[in-house]
């Protein structure tokens, strides 16, 4: 138990050093959001996907073969 207390006290007096997430976390988050938005903007506008989901008027019956 004494060893844990000594370790805790040593760590409490140590100066705080920023880690990767502290330094770059917000930039990584913003960069990911920009890429996500750019990719979906391209998909929604340029990919040529037809977004009409209703089959009314598009489905036509085939000729019956005997």
PDB file of C-alpha atoms in Angstrom:
ATOM      1  CA  UNK A   1       0.000   0.000   0.000  1.00  0.00           C
ATOM      2  CA  UNK A   2       2.908   2.348   0.771  1.00  0.00           C
ATOM      3  CA  UNK A   3       4.336   1.869  -2.728  1.00  0.00           C
ATOM      4  CA  UNK A   4       1.034   2.877  -4.316  1.00  0.00           C
ATOM      5  CA  UNK A   5       0.867   5.980  -2.127  1.00  0.00           C
ATOM      6  CA  UNK A   6       4.414   6.975  -3.063  1.00  0.00           C
ATOM      7  CA  UNK A   7       3.680   6.468  -6.761  1.00  0.00           C
ATOM      8  CA  UNK A   8       0.500   8.539  -6.509  1.00  0.00           C
ATOM      9  CA  UNK A   9       2.309  11.371  -4.728  1.00  0.00           C
ATOM     10  CA  UNK A  10       5.148  11.328  -7.272  1.00  0.00           C
ATOM     11  CA  UNK A  11       2.712  11.509 -10.166  1.00  0.00           C
ATOM     12  CA  UNK A  12       0.685  14.267  -8.524  1.00  0.00           C
ATOM     13  CA  UNK A  13       3.763  16.517  -8.263  1.00  0.00           C
ATOM     14  CA  UNK A  14       4.903  15.879 -11.815  1.00  0.00           C
ATOM     15  CA  UNK A  15       4.291  18.669 -14.312  1.00  0.00           C
ATOM     16  CA  UNK A  16       1.512  17.961 -16.793  1.00  0.00           C
ATOM     17  CA  UNK A  17       2.790  17.216 -20.272  1.00  0.00           C
ATOM     18  CA  UNK A  18       0.276  17.349 -23.106  1.00  0.00           C
ATOM     19  CA  UNK A  19      -0.049  14.107 -25.033  1.00  0.00           C
ATOM     20  CA  UNK A  20      -0.913  13.562 -28.710  1.00  0.00           C
ATOM     21  CA  UNK A  21      -4.648  13.998 -28.136  1.00  0.00           C
ATOM     22  CA  UNK A  22      -4.154  17.234 -26.255  1.00  0.00           C
ATOM     23  CA  UNK A  23      -1.956  18.642 -29.014  1.00  0.00           C
ATOM     24  CA  UNK A  24      -3.689  17.375 -32.151  1.00  0.00           C
ATOM     25  CA  UNK A  25      -7.073  15.987 -31.097  1.00  0.00           C
ATOM     26  CA  UNK A  26      -9.185  18.900 -32.324  1.00  0.00           C
ATOM     27  CA  UNK A  27      -7.298  19.146 -35.614  1.00  0.00           C
ATOM     28  CA  UNK A  28      -7.760  15.424 -36.273  1.00  0.00           C
ATOM     29  CA  UNK A  29     -11.467  15.749 -35.501  1.00  0.00           C
ATOM     30  CA  UNK A  30     -11.897  18.763 -37.794  1.00  0.00           C
ATOM     31  CA  UNK A  31      -9.875  17.109 -40.559  1.00  0.00           C
ATOM     32  CA  UNK A  32     -12.018  13.989 -40.375  1.00  0.00           C
ATOM     33  CA  UNK A  33     -15.207  16.039 -40.508  1.00  0.00           C
ATOM     34  CA  UNK A  34     -13.938  17.922 -43.585  1.00  0.00           C
ATOM     35  CA  UNK A  35     -13.041  14.709 -45.421  1.00  0.00           C
ATOM     36  CA  UNK A  36     -16.357  13.100 -44.452  1.00  0.00           C
ATOM     37  CA  UNK A  37     -18.301  16.122 -45.715  1.00  0.00           C
ATOM     38  CA  UNK A  38     -16.303  16.349 -48.951  1.00  0.00           C
ATOM     39  CA  UNK A  39     -16.760  12.668 -49.780  1.00  0.00           C
ATOM     40  CA  UNK A  40     -20.501  12.724 -49.155  1.00  0.00           C
ATOM     41  CA  UNK A  41     -20.899  15.997 -51.071  1.00  0.00           C
ATOM     42  CA  UNK A  42     -19.235  14.307 -54.051  1.00  0.00           C
ATOM     43  CA  UNK A  43     -21.343  11.175 -53.728  1.00  0.00           C
ATOM     44  CA  UNK A  44     -24.601  13.081 -53.457  1.00  0.00           C
ATOM     45  CA  UNK A  45     -23.897  15.459 -56.343  1.00  0.00           C
ATOM     46  CA  UNK A  46     -21.565  13.767 -58.831  1.00  0.00           C
ATOM     47  CA  UNK A  47     -21.958  10.024 -58.600  1.00  0.00           C
ATOM     48  CA  UNK A  48     -25.061   9.902 -60.798  1.00  0.00           C
ATOM     49  CA  UNK A  49     -27.160   7.981 -58.314  1.00  0.00           C
ATOM     50  CA  UNK A  50     -30.892   8.198 -58.915  1.00  0.00           C
ATOM     51  CA  UNK A  51     -32.452   8.972 -55.594  1.00  0.00           C
ATOM     52  CA  UNK A  52     -36.096   8.444 -56.548  1.00  0.00           C
ATOM     53  CA  UNK A  53     -37.045   5.405 -54.504  1.00  0.00           C
ATOM     54  CA  UNK A  54     -40.557   4.897 -55.858  1.00  0.00           C
ATOM     55  CA  UNK A  55     -40.883   2.284 -58.613  1.00  0.00           C
ATOM     56  CA  UNK A  56     -44.197   3.757 -59.844  1.00  0.00           C
ATOM     57  CA  UNK A  57     -43.951   4.446 -63.578  1.00  0.00           C
ATOM     58  CA  UNK A  58     -40.604   2.691 -63.935  1.00  0.00           C
ATOM     59  CA  UNK A  59     -41.576  -0.942 -63.594  1.00  0.00           C
ATOM     60  CA  UNK A  60     -43.124  -2.262 -66.797  1.00  0.00           C
ATOM     61  CA  UNK A  61     -44.382  -5.787 -67.325  1.00  0.00           C
ATOM     62  CA  UNK A  62     -42.532  -8.041 -69.772  1.00  0.00           C
ATOM     63  CA  UNK A  63     -44.266  -9.791 -72.628  1.00  0.00           C
ATOM     64  CA  UNK A  64     -45.539 -13.224 -71.674  1.00  0.00           C
ATOM     65  CA  UNK A  65     -43.828 -16.056 -73.525  1.00  0.00           C
ATOM     66  CA  UNK A  66     -45.759 -19.262 -74.126  1.00  0.00           C
TER      67      UNK A  66
END
